mmCIF file of C-alpha atoms and ligand atoms in Angstrom:
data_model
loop_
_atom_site.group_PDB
_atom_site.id
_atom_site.type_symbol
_atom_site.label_atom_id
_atom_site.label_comp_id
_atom_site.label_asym_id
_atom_site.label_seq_id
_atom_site.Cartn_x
_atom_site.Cartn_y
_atom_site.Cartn_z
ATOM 1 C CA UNK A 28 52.617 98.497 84.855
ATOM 2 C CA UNK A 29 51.900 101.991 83.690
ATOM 3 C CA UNK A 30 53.283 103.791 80.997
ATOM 4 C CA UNK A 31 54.153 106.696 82.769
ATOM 5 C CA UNK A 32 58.099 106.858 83.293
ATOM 6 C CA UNK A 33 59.957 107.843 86.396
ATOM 7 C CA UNK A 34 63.657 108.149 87.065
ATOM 8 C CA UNK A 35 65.172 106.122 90.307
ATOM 9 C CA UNK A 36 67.804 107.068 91.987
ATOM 10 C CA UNK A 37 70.072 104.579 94.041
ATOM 11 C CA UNK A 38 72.557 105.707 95.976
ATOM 12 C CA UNK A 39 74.557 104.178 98.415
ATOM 13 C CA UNK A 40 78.480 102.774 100.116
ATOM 14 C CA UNK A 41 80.463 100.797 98.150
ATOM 15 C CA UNK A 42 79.478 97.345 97.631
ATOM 16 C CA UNK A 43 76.200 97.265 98.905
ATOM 17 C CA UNK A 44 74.475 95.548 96.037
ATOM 18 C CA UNK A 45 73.502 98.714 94.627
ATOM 19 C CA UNK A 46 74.424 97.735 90.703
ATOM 20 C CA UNK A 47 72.660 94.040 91.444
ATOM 21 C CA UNK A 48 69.384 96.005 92.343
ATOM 22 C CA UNK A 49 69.884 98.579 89.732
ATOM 23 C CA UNK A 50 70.049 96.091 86.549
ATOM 24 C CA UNK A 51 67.227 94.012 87.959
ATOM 25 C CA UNK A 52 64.965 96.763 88.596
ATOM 26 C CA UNK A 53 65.381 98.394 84.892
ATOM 27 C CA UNK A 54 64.734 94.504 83.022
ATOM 28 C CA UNK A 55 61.488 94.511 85.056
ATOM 29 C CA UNK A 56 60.789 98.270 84.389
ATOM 30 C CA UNK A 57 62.409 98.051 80.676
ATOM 31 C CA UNK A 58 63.887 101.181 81.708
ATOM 32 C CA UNK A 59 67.235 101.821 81.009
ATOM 33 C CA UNK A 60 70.144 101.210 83.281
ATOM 34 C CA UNK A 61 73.419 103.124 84.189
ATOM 35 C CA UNK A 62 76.131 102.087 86.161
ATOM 36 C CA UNK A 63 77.596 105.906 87.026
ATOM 37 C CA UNK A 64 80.086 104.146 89.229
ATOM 38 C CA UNK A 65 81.686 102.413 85.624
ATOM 39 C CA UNK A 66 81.770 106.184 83.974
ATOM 40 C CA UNK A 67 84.579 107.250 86.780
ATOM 41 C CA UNK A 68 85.953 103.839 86.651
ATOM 42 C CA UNK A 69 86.324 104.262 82.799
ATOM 43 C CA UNK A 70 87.381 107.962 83.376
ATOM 44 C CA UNK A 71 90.284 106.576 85.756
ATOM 45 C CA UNK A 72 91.336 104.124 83.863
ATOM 46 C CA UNK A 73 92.352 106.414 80.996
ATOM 47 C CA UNK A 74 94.054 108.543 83.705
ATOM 48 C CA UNK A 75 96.481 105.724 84.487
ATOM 49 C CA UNK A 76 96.662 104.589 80.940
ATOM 50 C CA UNK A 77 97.756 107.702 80.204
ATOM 51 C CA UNK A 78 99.705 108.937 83.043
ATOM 52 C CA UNK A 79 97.817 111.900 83.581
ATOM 53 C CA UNK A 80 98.724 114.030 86.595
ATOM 54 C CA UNK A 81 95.530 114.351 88.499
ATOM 55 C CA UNK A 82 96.853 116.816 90.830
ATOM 56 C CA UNK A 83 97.200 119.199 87.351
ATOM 57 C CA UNK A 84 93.830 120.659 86.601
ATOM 58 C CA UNK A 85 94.624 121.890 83.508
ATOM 59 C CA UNK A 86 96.371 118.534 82.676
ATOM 60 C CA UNK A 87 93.103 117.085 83.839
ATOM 61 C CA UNK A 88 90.634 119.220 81.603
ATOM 62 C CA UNK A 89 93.167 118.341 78.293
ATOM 63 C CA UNK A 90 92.512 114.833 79.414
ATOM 64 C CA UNK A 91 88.882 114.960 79.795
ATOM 65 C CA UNK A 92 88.402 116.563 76.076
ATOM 66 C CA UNK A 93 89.772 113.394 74.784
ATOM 67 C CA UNK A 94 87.496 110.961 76.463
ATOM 68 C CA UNK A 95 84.194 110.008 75.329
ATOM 69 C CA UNK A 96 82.205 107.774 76.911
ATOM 70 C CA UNK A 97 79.102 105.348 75.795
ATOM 71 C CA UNK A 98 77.201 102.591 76.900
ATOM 72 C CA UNK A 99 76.782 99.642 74.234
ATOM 73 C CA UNK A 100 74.166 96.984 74.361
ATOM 74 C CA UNK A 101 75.983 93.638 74.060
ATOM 75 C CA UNK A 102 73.122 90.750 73.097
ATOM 76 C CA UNK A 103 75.727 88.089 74.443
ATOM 77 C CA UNK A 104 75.500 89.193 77.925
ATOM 78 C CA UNK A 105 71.971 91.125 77.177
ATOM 79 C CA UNK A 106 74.053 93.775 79.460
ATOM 80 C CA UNK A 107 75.535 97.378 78.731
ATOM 81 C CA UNK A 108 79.389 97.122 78.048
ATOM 82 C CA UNK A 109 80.997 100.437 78.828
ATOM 83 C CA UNK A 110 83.208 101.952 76.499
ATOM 84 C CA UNK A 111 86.342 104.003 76.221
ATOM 85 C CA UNK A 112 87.013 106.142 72.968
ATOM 86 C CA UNK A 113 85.040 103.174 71.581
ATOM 87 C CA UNK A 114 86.980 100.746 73.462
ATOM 88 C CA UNK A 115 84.886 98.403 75.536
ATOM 89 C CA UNK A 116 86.803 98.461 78.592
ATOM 90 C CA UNK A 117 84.303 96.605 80.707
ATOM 91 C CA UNK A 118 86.864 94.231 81.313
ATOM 92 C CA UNK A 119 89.070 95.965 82.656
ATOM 93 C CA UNK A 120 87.336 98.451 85.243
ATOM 94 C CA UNK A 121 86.647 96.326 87.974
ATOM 95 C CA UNK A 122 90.592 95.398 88.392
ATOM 96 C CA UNK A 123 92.190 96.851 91.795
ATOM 97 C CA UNK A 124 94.222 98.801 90.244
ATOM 98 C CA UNK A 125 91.302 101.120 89.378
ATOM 99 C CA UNK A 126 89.395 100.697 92.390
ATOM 100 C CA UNK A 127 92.542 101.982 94.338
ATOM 101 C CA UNK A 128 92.357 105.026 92.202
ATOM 102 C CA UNK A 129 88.869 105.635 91.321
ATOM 103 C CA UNK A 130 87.590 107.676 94.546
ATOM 104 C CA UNK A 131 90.727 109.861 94.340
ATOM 105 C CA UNK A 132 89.571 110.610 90.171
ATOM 106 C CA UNK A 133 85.960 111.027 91.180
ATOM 107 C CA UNK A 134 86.600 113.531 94.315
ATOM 108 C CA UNK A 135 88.248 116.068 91.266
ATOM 109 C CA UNK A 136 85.427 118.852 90.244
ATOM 110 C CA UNK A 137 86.438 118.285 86.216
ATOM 111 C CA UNK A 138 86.245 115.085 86.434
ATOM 112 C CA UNK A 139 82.281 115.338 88.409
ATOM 113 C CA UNK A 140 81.057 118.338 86.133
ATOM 114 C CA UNK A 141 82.500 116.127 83.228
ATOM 115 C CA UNK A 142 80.533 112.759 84.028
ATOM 116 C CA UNK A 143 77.319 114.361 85.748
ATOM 117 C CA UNK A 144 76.487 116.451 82.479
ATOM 118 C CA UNK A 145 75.998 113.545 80.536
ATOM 119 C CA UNK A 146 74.209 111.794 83.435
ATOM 120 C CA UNK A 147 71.833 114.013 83.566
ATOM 121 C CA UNK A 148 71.681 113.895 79.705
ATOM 122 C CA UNK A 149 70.801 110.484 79.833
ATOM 123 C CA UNK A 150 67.699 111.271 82.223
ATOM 124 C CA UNK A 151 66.047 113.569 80.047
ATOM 125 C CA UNK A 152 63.502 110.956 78.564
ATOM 126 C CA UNK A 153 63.064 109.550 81.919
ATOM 127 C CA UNK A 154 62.431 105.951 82.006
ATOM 128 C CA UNK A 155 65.813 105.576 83.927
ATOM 129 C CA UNK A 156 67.603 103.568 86.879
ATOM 130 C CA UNK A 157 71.389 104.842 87.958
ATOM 131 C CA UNK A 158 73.287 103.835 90.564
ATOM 132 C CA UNK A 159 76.087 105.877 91.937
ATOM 133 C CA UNK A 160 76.994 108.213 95.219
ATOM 134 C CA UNK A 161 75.355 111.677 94.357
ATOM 135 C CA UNK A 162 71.950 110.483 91.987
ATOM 136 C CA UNK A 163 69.676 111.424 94.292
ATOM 137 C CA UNK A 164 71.616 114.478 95.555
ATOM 138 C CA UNK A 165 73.358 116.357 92.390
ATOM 139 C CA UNK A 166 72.445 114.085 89.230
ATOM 140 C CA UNK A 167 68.350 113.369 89.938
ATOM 141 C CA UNK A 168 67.541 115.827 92.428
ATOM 142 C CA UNK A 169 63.885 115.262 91.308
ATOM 143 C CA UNK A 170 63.947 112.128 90.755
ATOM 144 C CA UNK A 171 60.606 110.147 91.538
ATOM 145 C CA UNK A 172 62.383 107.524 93.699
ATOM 146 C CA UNK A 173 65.296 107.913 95.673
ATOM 147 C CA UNK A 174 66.505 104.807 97.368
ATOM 148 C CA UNK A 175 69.806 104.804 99.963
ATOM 149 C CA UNK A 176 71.249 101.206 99.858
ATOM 150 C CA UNK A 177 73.427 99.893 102.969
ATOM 151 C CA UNK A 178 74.339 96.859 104.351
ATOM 152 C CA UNK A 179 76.638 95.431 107.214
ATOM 153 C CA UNK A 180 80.397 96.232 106.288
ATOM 154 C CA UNK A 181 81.423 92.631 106.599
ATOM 155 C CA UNK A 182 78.921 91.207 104.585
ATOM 156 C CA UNK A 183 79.607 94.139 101.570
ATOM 157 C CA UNK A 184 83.620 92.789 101.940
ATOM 158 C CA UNK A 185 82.405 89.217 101.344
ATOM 159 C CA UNK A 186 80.097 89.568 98.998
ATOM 160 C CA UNK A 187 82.824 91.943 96.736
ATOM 161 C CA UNK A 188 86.180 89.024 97.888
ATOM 162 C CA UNK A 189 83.556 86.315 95.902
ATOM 163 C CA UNK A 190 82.795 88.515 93.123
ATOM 164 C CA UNK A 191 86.667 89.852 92.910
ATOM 165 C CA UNK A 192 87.865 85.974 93.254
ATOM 166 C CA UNK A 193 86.244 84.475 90.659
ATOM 167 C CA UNK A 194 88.877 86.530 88.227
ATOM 168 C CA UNK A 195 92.179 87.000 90.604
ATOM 169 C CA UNK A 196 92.237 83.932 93.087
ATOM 170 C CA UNK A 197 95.269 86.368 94.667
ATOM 171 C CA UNK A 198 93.175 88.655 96.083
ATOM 172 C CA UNK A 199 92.740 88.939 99.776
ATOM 173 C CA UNK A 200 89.292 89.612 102.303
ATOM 174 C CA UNK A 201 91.914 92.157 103.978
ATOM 175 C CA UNK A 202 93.221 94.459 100.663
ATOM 176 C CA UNK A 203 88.970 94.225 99.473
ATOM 177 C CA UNK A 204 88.223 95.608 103.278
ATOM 178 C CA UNK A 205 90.472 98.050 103.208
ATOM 179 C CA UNK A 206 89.679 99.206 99.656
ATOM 180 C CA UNK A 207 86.193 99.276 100.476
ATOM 181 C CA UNK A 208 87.114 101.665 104.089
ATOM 182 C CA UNK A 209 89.246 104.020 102.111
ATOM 183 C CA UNK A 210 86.902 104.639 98.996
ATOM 184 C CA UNK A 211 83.807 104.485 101.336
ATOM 185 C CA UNK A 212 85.898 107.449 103.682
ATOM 186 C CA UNK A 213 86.857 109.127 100.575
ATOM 187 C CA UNK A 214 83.095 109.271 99.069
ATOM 188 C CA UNK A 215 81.508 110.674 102.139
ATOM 189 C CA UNK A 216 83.952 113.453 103.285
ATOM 190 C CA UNK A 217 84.798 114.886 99.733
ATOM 191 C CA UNK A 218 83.818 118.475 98.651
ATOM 192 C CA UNK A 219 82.101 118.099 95.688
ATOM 193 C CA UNK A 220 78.811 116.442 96.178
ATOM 194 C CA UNK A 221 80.074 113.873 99.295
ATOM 195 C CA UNK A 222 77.987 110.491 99.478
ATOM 196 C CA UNK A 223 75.265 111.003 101.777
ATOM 197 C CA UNK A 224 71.383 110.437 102.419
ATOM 198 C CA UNK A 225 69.198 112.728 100.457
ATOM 199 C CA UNK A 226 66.593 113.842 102.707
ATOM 200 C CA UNK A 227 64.146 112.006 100.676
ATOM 201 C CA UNK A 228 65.406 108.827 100.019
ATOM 202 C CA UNK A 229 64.473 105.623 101.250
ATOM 203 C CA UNK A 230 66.813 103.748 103.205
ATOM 204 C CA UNK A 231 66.994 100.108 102.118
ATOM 205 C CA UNK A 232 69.539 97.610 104.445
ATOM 206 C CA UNK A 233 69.827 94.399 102.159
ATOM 207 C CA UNK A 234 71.934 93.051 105.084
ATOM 208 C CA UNK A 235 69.416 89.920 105.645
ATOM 209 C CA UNK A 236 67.734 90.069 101.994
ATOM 210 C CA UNK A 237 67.975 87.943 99.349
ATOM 211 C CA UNK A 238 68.224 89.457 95.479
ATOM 212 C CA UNK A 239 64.169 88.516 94.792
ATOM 213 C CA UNK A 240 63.312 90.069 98.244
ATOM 214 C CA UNK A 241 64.679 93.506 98.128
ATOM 215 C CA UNK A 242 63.517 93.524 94.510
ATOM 216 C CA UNK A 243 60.370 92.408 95.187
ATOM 217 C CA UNK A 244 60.239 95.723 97.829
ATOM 218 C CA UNK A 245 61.499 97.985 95.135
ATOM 219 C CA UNK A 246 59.106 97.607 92.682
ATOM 220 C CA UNK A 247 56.560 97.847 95.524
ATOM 221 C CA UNK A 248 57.957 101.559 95.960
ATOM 222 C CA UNK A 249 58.410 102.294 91.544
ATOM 223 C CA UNK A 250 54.149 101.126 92.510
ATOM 224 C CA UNK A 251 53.349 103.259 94.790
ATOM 225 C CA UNK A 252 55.280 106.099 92.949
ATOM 226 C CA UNK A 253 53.489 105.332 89.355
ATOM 227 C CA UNK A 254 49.972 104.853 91.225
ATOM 228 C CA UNK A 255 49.749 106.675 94.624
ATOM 229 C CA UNK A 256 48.030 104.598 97.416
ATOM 230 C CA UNK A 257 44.380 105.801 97.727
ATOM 231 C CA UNK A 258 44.040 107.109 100.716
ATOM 232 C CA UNK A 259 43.616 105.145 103.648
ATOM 233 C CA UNK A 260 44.578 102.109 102.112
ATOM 234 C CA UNK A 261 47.653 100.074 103.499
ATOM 235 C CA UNK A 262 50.718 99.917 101.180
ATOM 236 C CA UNK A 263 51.977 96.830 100.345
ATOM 237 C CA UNK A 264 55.848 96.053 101.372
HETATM 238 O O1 CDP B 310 80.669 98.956 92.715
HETATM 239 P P1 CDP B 310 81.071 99.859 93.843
HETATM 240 O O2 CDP B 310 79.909 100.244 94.720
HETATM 241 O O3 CDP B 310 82.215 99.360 94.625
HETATM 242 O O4 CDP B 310 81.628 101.204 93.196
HETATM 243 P P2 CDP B 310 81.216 101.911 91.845
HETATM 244 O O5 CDP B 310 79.742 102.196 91.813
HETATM 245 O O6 CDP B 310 81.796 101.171 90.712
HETATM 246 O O7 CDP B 310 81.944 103.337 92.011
HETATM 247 C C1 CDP B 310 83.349 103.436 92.024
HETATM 248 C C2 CDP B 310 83.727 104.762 92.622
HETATM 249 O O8 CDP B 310 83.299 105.816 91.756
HETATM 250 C C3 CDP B 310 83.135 105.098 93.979
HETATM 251 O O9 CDP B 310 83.870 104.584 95.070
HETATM 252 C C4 CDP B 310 83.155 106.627 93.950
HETATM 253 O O10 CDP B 310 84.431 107.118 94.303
HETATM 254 C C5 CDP B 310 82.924 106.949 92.493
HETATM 255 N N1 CDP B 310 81.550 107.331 92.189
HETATM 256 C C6 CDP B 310 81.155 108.635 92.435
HETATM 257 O O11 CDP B 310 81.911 109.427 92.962
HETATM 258 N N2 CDP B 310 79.926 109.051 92.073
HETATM 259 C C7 CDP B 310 79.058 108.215 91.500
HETATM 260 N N3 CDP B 310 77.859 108.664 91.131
HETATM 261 C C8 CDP B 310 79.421 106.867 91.275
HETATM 262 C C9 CDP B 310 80.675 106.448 91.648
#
């Protein structure tokens, strides 16, 4: 693959398989990856930790100039831990209890101006996949590939229930279905920066595709984008 870097841009609802594709596609690339989604997660998290009155904006500003966020390599899981005020809190982002709160934190324009400066930050030497709601739209707006995940809403709620099972056997399909409506609702009619298709992205439907075949198409496109099809000939996806 060539040496030239780009920066990819996934966006897309909740639970389509966006983070899956993501981490895949920077291994292959050895690019690196970023989870934005974790950032508000992380951001949240210290909101309820803390019992910080989002509905305050100054109360949310004081909050935000004590958080600092990073993303550690961890050679166990040969993944990026996120962590809190040097806390790895990956752990503990994924619970309910954040993702009935995170959409809410995220929709505040502190909280966005807050996590997208350092986003963009982290793009500056290119060489970069991040997942999220508004990469290709406010993060990346130049980004070389911009790719719009979605899949059928019942198979997103099933494939979130397994993952959310495996550590709370409680949970239900119903409370994961309506999570996934509310934040999904929340993301797209927001003010700042709402979830939608940049006019340039790529839609990708991983409804009927396994893991190897939409990442097989993807690095088809980061191709095509690093070497541009001569013309006339056909592209191959
Ligand atoms: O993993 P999942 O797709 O369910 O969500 P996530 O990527 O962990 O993101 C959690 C929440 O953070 C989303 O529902 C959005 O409210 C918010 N988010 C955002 O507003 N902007 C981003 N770039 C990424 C996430």
């Amino acid at each position: 693959m060539s040496t030239q870097k780009i920066i990819v841009a996934i966006d897309g609802y909740s639970s389509c398989g966006k983070s899956t594709l993501a981490k895949e596609l920077a291994t292959k690339l050895k690019y690196s990856y970023i989870d934005s989604g974790a950032m508000y997660r992380a951001i949240t998290l210290y909101f309820l930790r803390n019992h910080v009155d989002f509905s305050d904006h100054s109360k949310v500003l004081d909050a935000i100039a004590n958080i600092n966020i990073s993303f550690v390599y961890n050679e166990q899981t040969q993944n990026s831990d996120i962590h809190l005020n040097d806390e790895n809190v990956a752990p503990y982002i994924r619970d309910m209890i954040i993702s009935e709160k995170v959409s809410e934190v995220a929709a505040i324009r502190e909280v966005r101006s807050f996590a997208v400066a350092q986003q963009k930050r982290m793009g500056r030497k290119k060489g970069i996949v991040m997942d999220g709601r508004d990469i290709g739209t406010a993060v990346f707006p130049d980004a070389e590939l911009k790719i719009f995940m979605t899949a059928d809403p019942e198979v997103r709620v099933m494939r979130r229930f397994k993952e959310m099972y495996e550590t709370n056997p409680h949970i239900t399909i119903d409370e994961v279905r309506h999570n996934l409506e509310l934040r999904d609702y929340i993301d797209s009619t927001r003010e700042e920066s709402p979830l939608h298709r940049a006019d340039d992205a790529i839609l990708l439907d991983n409804s009927g595709l396994t893991k190897e075949e939409q990442l097989k198409i993807v690095l088809n496109w980061v191709t095509e984008k690093i070497t541009p099809t001569p013309k006339g000939a056909t592209p191959q996806y």
